[in-house]
Short mmCIF file of C-alpha atoms in Angstrom, two decimals:
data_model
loop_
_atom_site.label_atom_id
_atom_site.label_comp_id
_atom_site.label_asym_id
_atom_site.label_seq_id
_atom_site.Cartn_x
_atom_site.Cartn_y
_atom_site.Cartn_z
CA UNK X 849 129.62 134.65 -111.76
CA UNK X 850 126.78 132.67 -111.35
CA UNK X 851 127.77 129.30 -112.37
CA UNK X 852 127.14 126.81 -115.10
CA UNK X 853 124.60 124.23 -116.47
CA UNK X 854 126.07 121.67 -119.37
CA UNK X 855 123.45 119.28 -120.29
CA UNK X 856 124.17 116.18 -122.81
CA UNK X 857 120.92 115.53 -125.03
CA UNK X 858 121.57 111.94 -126.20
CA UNK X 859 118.22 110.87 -125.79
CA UNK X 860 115.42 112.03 -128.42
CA UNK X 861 111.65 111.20 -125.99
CA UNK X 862 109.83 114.05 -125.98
CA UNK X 863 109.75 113.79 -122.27
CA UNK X 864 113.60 114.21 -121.59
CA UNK X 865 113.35 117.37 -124.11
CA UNK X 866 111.15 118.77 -122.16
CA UNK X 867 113.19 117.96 -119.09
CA UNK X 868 116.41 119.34 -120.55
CA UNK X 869 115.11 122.48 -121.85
CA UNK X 870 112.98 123.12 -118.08
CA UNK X 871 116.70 122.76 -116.78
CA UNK X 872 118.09 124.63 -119.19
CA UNK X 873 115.66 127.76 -118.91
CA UNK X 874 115.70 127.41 -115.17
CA UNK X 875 119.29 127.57 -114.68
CA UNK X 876 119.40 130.73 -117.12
CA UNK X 877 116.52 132.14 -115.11
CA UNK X 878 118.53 132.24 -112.42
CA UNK X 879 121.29 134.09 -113.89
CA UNK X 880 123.49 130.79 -114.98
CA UNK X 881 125.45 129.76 -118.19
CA UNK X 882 124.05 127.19 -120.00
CA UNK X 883 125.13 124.45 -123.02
CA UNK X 884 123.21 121.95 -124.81
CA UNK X 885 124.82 119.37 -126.39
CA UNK X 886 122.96 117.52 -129.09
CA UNK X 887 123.91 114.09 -129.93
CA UNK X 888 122.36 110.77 -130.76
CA UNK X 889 118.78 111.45 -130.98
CA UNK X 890 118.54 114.25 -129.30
CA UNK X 891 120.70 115.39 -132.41
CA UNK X 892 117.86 114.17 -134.74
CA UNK X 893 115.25 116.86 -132.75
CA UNK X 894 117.43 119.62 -134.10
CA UNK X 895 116.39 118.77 -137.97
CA UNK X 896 114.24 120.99 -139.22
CA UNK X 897 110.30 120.56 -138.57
CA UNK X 898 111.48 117.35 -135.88
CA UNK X 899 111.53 118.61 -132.76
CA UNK X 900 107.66 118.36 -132.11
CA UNK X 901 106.64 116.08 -135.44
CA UNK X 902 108.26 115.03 -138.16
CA UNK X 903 109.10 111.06 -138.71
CA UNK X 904 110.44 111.04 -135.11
CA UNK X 905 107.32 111.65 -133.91
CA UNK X 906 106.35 107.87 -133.59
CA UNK X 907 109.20 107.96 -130.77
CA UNK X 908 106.92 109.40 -127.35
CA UNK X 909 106.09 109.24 -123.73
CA UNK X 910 105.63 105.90 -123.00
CA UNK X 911 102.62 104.99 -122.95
CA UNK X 912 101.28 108.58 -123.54
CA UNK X 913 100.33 109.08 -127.25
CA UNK X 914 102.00 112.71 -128.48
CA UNK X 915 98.93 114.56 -129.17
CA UNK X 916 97.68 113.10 -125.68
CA UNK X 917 101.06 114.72 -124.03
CA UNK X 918 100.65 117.78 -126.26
CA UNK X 919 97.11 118.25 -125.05
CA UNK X 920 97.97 117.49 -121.10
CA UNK X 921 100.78 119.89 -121.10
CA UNK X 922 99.05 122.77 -122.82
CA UNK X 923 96.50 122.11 -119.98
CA UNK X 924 98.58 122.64 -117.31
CA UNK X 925 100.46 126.22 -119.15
CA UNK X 926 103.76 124.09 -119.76
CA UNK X 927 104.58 126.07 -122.89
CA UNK X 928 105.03 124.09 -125.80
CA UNK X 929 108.83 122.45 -126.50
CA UNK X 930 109.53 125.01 -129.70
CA UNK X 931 108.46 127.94 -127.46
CA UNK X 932 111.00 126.64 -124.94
CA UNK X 933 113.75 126.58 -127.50
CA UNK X 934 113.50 129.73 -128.81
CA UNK X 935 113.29 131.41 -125.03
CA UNK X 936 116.33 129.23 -124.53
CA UNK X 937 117.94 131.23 -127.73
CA UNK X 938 116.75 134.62 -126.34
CA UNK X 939 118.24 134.22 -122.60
CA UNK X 940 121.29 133.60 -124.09
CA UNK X 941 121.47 129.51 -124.01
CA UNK X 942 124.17 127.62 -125.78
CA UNK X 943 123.16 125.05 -128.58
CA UNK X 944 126.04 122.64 -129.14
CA UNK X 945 125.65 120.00 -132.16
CA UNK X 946 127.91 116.49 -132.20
CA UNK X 947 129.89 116.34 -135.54
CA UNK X 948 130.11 112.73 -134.82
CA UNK X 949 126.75 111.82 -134.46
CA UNK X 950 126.02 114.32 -137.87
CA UNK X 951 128.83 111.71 -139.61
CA UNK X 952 127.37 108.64 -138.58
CA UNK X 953 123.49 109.31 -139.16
CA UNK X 954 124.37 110.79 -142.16
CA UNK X 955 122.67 114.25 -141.04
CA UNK X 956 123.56 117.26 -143.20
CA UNK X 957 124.26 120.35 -142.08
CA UNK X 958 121.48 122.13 -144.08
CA UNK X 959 118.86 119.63 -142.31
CA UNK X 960 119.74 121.22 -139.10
CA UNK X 961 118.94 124.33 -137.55
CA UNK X 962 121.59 126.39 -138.60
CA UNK X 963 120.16 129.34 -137.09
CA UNK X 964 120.15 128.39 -133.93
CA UNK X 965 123.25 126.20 -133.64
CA UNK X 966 126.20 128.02 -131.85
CA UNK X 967 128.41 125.28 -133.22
CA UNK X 968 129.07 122.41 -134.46
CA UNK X 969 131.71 120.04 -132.68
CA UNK X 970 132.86 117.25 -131.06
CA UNK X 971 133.23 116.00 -127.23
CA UNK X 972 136.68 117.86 -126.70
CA UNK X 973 134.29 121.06 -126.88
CA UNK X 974 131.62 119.39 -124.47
CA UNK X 975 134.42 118.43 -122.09
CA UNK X 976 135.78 122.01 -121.65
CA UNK X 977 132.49 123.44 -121.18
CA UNK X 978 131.47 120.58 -118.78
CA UNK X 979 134.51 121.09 -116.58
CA UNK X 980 134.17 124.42 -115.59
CA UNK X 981 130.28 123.69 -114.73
CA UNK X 982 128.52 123.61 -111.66
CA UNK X 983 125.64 120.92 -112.75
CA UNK X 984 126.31 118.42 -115.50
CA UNK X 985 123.71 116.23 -116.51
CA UNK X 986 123.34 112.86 -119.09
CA UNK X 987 119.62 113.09 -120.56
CA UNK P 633 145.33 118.87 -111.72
CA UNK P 634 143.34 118.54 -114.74
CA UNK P 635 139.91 117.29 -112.86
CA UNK P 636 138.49 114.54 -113.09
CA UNK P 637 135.29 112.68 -115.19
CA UNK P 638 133.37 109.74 -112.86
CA UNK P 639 130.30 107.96 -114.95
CA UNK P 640 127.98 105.37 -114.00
CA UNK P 641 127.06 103.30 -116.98
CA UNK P 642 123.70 101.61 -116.09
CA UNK P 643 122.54 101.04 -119.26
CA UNK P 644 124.24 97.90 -121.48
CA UNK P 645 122.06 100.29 -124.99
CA UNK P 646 125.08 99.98 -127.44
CA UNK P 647 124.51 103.96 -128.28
CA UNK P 648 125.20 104.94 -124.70
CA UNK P 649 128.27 102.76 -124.23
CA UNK P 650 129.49 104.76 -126.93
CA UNK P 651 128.77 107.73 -125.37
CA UNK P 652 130.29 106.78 -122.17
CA UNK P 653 133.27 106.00 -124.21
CA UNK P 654 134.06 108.69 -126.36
CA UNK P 655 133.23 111.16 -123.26
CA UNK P 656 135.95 109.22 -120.92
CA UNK P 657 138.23 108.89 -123.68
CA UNK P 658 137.70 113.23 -124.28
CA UNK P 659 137.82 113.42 -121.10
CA UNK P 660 141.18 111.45 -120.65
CA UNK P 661 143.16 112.97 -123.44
CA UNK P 662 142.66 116.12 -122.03
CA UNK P 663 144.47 115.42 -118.91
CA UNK P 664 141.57 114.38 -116.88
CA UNK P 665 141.33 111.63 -114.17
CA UNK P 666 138.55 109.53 -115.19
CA UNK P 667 136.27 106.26 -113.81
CA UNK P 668 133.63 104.34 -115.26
CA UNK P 669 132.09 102.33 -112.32
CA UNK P 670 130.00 99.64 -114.23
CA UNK P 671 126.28 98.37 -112.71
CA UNK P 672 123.29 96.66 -113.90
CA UNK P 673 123.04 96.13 -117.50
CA UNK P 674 126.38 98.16 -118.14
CA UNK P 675 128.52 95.53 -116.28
CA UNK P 676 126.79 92.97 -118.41
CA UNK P 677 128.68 94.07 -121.06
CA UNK P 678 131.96 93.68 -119.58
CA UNK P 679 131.03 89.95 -119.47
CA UNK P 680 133.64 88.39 -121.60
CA UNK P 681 132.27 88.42 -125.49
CA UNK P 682 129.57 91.19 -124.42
CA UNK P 683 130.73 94.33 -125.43
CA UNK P 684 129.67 94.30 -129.25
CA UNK P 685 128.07 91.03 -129.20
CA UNK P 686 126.58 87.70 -127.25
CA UNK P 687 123.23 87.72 -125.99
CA UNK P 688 123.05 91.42 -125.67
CA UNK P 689 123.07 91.50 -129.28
CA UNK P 690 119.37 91.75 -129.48
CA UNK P 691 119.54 94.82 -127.45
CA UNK P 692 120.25 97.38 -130.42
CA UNK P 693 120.17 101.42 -130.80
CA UNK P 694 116.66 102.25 -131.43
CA UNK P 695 115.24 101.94 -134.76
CA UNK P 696 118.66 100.75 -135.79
CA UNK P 697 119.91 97.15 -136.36
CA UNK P 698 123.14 96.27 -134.50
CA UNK P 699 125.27 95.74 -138.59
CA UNK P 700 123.59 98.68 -139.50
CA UNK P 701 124.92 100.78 -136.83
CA UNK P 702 128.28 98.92 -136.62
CA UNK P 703 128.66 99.79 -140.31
CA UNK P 704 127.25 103.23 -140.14
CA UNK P 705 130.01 104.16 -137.21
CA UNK P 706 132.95 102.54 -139.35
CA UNK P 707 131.75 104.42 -142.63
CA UNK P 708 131.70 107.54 -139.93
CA UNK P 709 135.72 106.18 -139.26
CA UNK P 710 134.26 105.79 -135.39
CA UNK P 711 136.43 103.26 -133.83
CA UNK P 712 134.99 100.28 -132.95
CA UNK P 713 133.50 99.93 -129.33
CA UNK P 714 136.29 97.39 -128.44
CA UNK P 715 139.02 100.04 -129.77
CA UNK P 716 137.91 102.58 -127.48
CA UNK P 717 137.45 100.47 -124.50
CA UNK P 718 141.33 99.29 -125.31
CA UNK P 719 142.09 103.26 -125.42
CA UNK P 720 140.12 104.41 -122.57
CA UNK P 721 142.02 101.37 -120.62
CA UNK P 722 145.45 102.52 -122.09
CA UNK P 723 145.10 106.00 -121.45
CA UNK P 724 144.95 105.32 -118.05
CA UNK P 725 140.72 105.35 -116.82
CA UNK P 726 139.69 103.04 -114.23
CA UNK P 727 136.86 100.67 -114.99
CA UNK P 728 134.86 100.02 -111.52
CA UNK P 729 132.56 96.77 -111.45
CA UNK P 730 129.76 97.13 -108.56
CA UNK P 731 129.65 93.80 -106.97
CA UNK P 732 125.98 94.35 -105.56
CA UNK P 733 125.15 94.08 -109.64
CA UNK P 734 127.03 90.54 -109.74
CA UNK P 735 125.08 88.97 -106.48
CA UNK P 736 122.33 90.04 -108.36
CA UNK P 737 122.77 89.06 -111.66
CA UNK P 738 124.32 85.78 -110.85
CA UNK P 739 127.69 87.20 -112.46
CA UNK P 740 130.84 85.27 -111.44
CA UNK P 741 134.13 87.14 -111.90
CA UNK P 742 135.23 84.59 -114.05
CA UNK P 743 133.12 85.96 -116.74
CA UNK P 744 134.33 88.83 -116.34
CA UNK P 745 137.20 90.98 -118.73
CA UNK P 746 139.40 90.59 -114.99
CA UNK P 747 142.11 91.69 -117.21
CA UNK P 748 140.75 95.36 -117.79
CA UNK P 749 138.94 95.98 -114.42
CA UNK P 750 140.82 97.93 -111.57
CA UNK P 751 138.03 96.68 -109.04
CA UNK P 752 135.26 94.98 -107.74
CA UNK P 753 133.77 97.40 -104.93
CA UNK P 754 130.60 98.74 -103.89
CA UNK P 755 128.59 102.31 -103.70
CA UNK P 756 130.56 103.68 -101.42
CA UNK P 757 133.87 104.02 -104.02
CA UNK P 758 131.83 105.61 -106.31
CA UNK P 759 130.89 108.10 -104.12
CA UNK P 760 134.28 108.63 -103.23
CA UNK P 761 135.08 109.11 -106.46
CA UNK P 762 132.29 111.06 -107.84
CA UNK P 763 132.81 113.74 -104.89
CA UNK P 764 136.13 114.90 -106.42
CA UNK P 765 135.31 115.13 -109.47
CA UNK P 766 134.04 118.13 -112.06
CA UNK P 767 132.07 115.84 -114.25
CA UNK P 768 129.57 113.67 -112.99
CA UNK P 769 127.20 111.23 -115.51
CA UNK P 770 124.92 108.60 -115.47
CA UNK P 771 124.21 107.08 -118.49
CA UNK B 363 130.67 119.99 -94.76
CA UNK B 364 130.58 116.46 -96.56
CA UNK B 365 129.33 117.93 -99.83
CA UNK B 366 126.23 117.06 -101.19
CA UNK B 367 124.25 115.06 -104.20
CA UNK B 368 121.10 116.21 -105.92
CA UNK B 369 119.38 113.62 -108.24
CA UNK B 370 116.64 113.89 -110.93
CA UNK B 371 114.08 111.01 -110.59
CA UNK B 372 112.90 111.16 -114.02
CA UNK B 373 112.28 107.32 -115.09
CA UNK B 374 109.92 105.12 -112.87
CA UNK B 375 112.05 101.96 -114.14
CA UNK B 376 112.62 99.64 -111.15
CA UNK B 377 115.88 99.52 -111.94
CA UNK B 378 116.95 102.76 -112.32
CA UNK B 379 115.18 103.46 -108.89
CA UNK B 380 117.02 101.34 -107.12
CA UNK B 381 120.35 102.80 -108.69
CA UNK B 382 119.09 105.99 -107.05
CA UNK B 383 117.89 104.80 -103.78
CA UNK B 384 121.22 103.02 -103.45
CA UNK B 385 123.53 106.06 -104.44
CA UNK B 386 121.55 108.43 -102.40
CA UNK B 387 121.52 106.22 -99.39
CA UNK B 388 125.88 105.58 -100.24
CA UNK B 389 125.81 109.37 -100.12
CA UNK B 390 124.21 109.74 -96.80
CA UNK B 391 126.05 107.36 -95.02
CA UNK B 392 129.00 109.05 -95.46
CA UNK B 393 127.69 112.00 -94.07
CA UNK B 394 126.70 114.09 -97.44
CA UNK B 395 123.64 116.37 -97.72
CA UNK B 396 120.81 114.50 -100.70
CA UNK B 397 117.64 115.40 -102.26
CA UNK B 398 116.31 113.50 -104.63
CA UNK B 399 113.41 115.89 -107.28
CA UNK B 400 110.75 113.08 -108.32
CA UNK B 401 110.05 114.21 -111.73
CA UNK B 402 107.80 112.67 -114.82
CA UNK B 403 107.79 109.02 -113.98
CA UNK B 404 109.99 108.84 -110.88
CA UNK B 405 106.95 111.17 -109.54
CA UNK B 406 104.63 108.49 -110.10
CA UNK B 407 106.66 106.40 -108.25
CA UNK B 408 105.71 108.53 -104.99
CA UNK B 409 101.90 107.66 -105.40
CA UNK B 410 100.32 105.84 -102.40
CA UNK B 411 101.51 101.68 -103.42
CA UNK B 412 103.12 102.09 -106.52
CA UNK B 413 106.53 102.20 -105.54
CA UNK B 414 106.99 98.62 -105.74
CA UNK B 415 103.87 97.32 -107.43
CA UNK B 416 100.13 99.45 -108.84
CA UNK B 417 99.44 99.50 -111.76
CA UNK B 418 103.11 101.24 -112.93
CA UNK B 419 104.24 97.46 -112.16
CA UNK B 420 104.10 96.36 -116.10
CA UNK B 421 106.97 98.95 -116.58
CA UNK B 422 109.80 96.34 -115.10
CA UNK B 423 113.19 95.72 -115.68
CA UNK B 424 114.20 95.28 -118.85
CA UNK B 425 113.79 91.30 -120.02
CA UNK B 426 113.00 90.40 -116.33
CA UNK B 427 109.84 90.15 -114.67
CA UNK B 428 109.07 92.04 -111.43
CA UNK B 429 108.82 89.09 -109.31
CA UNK B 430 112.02 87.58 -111.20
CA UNK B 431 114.08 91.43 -110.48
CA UNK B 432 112.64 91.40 -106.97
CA UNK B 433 113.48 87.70 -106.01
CA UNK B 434 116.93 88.58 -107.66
CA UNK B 435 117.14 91.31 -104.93
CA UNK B 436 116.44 89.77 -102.51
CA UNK B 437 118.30 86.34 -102.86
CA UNK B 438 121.42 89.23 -103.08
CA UNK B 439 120.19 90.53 -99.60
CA UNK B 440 119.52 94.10 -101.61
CA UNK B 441 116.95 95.35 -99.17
CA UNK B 442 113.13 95.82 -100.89
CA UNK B 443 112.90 99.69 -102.50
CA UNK B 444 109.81 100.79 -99.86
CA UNK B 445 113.01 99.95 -97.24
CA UNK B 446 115.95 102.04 -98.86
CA UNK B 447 113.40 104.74 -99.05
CA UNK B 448 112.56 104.84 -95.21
CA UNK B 449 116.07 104.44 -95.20
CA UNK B 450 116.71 107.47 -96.98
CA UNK B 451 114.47 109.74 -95.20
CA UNK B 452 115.53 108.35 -91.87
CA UNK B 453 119.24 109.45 -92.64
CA UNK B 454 117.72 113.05 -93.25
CA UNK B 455 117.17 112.75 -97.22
CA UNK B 456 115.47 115.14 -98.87
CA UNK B 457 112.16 114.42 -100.93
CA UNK B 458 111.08 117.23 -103.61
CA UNK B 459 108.24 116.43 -105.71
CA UNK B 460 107.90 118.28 -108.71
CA UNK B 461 104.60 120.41 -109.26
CA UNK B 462 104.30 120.68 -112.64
CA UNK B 463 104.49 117.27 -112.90
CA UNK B 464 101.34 117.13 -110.92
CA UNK B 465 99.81 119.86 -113.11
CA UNK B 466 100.79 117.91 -116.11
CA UNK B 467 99.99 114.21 -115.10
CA UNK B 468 96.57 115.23 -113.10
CA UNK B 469 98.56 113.84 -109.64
CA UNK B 470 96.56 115.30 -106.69
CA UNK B 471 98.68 116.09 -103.41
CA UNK B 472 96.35 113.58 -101.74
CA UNK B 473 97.69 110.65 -104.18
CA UNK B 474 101.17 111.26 -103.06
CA UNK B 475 102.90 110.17 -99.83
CA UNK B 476 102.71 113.63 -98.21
CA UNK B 477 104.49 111.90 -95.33
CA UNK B 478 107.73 111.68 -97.11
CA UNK B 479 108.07 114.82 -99.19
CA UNK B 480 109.61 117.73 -98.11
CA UNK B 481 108.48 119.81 -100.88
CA UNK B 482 106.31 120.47 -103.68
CA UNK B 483 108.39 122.74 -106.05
CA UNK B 484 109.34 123.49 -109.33
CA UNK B 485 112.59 123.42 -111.11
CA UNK B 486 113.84 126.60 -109.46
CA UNK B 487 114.43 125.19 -106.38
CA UNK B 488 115.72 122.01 -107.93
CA UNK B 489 118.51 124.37 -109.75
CA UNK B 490 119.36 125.87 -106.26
CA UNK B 491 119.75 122.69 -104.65
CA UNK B 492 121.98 121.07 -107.36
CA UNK B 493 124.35 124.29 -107.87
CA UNK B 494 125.85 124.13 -104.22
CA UNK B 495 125.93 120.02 -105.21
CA UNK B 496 129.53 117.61 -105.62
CA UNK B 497 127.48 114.78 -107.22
CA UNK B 498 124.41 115.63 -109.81
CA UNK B 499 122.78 113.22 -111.66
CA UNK B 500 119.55 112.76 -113.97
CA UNK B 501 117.97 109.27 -113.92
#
């Protein structure tokens, strides 16, 4: 056993994505179990076509333009955020999506990415998979 | 032992309050310990009057207006932010206020909710806290 | 062993790092292991003078001024950030600074305050540090 990452995605800045799904690749890297559990706006990144444009897209690094960040982390090899998703999907991550937050934004479950959604639940789920990890994170 | 669930709530954002709430509530109903220690603009909104409204107000979820997001929660039957504090309170959590926050802020305990807070204490009890527990946030 | 905290430095908000400067330093003085990874905008924090003011100093606490946040601080006797952080290393804190940070943001080694890092690393050793961790946060 070599322990366990549960990261919270509440927030929807491109920067913290890219910071949650660095953890989240690292930690599997290493031979770790990892969830992600979209809520709030982090939620939002998991409609279709939103999690590098779409209306969100308005929403960036502050005071870095997105095509500006884009451009600066192509640069320096950071691969781009729906190439770290989908390696997250292949190493075996977790993708956890808040039935709450799908409720209160009025989010479908046919806007979402169904395909790579492990499930879709609420905090009792988070909870038990937070408890038994090593490094639990807010983001 | 169930474990235990300690979060700093920093931010006063009305979307991460609710977080912080509905994971301490999860977090208490399944048999967890849990303790919110309140600081900088969190504790503001244990100022009497501040939790859904007052001054804050202004202060909304992103993109969303304070009635829209009140009524988009209630039409998602999401109890309201006082409800859950009243819960979380019930259900036996401990709310923390961080008295460094209050010199700062100018915050007398009289304008305080006294009636829901366990106690007034410093760093130090958070850490205590914090170290024995499985779940550890900031939000 | 006291156990051990391992924070993400993500936001360059003032007050956010003083929350971490202040539960770091809580964490040291009662004999814990720390390191604190400068990531994103806590990374720009670490720049030769921009802890406290450069050009990063527009970027304050929400609906208070610097001078207003720091006079606040002070008038609490909250000791000035540059001083919890030569607290912090003093007590045998650990700086890492994150590299592709650097790569991404342009930050040259020579910007940085060499003299207080420990490391320059990437999230790999971040991961290792947190997993053997009692306390991990992302701010």
């Amino acid at each position: 056993m070599n322990g366990k990452s549960t990261i919270i995605v509440h927030s929807g800045d491109i920067d913290k994505i890219y910071s949650a799904l660095i953890i989240a690749n690292g930690s599997l890297s290493m031979g770790m179990d990892v969830s992600l559990y979209f809520t709030f706006w982090g939620l939002e990144r998991l409609k279709k076509g939103e999690l590098e444009g779409g209306p969100l897209s308005k929403k960036n690094m502050l005071g870095l333009g997105k095509m500006m960040i884009k451009h600066k982390m192509k640069n320096a090899n950071v691969r781009p955020l729906e190439d770290l998703l989908e390696d997250f999907v292949e190493l075996g991550g977790k993708i956890l999506a808040c039935d709450m937050t799908m409720d209160v934004m009025g989010i479908d479950q046919k806007e979402l990415r169904n395909d790579i959604i492990s499930d879709y639940c609420a905090v009792g789920t988070y909870i038990k998979e937070a408890k038994e990890s090593d490094i639990t994170l807010f983001i």
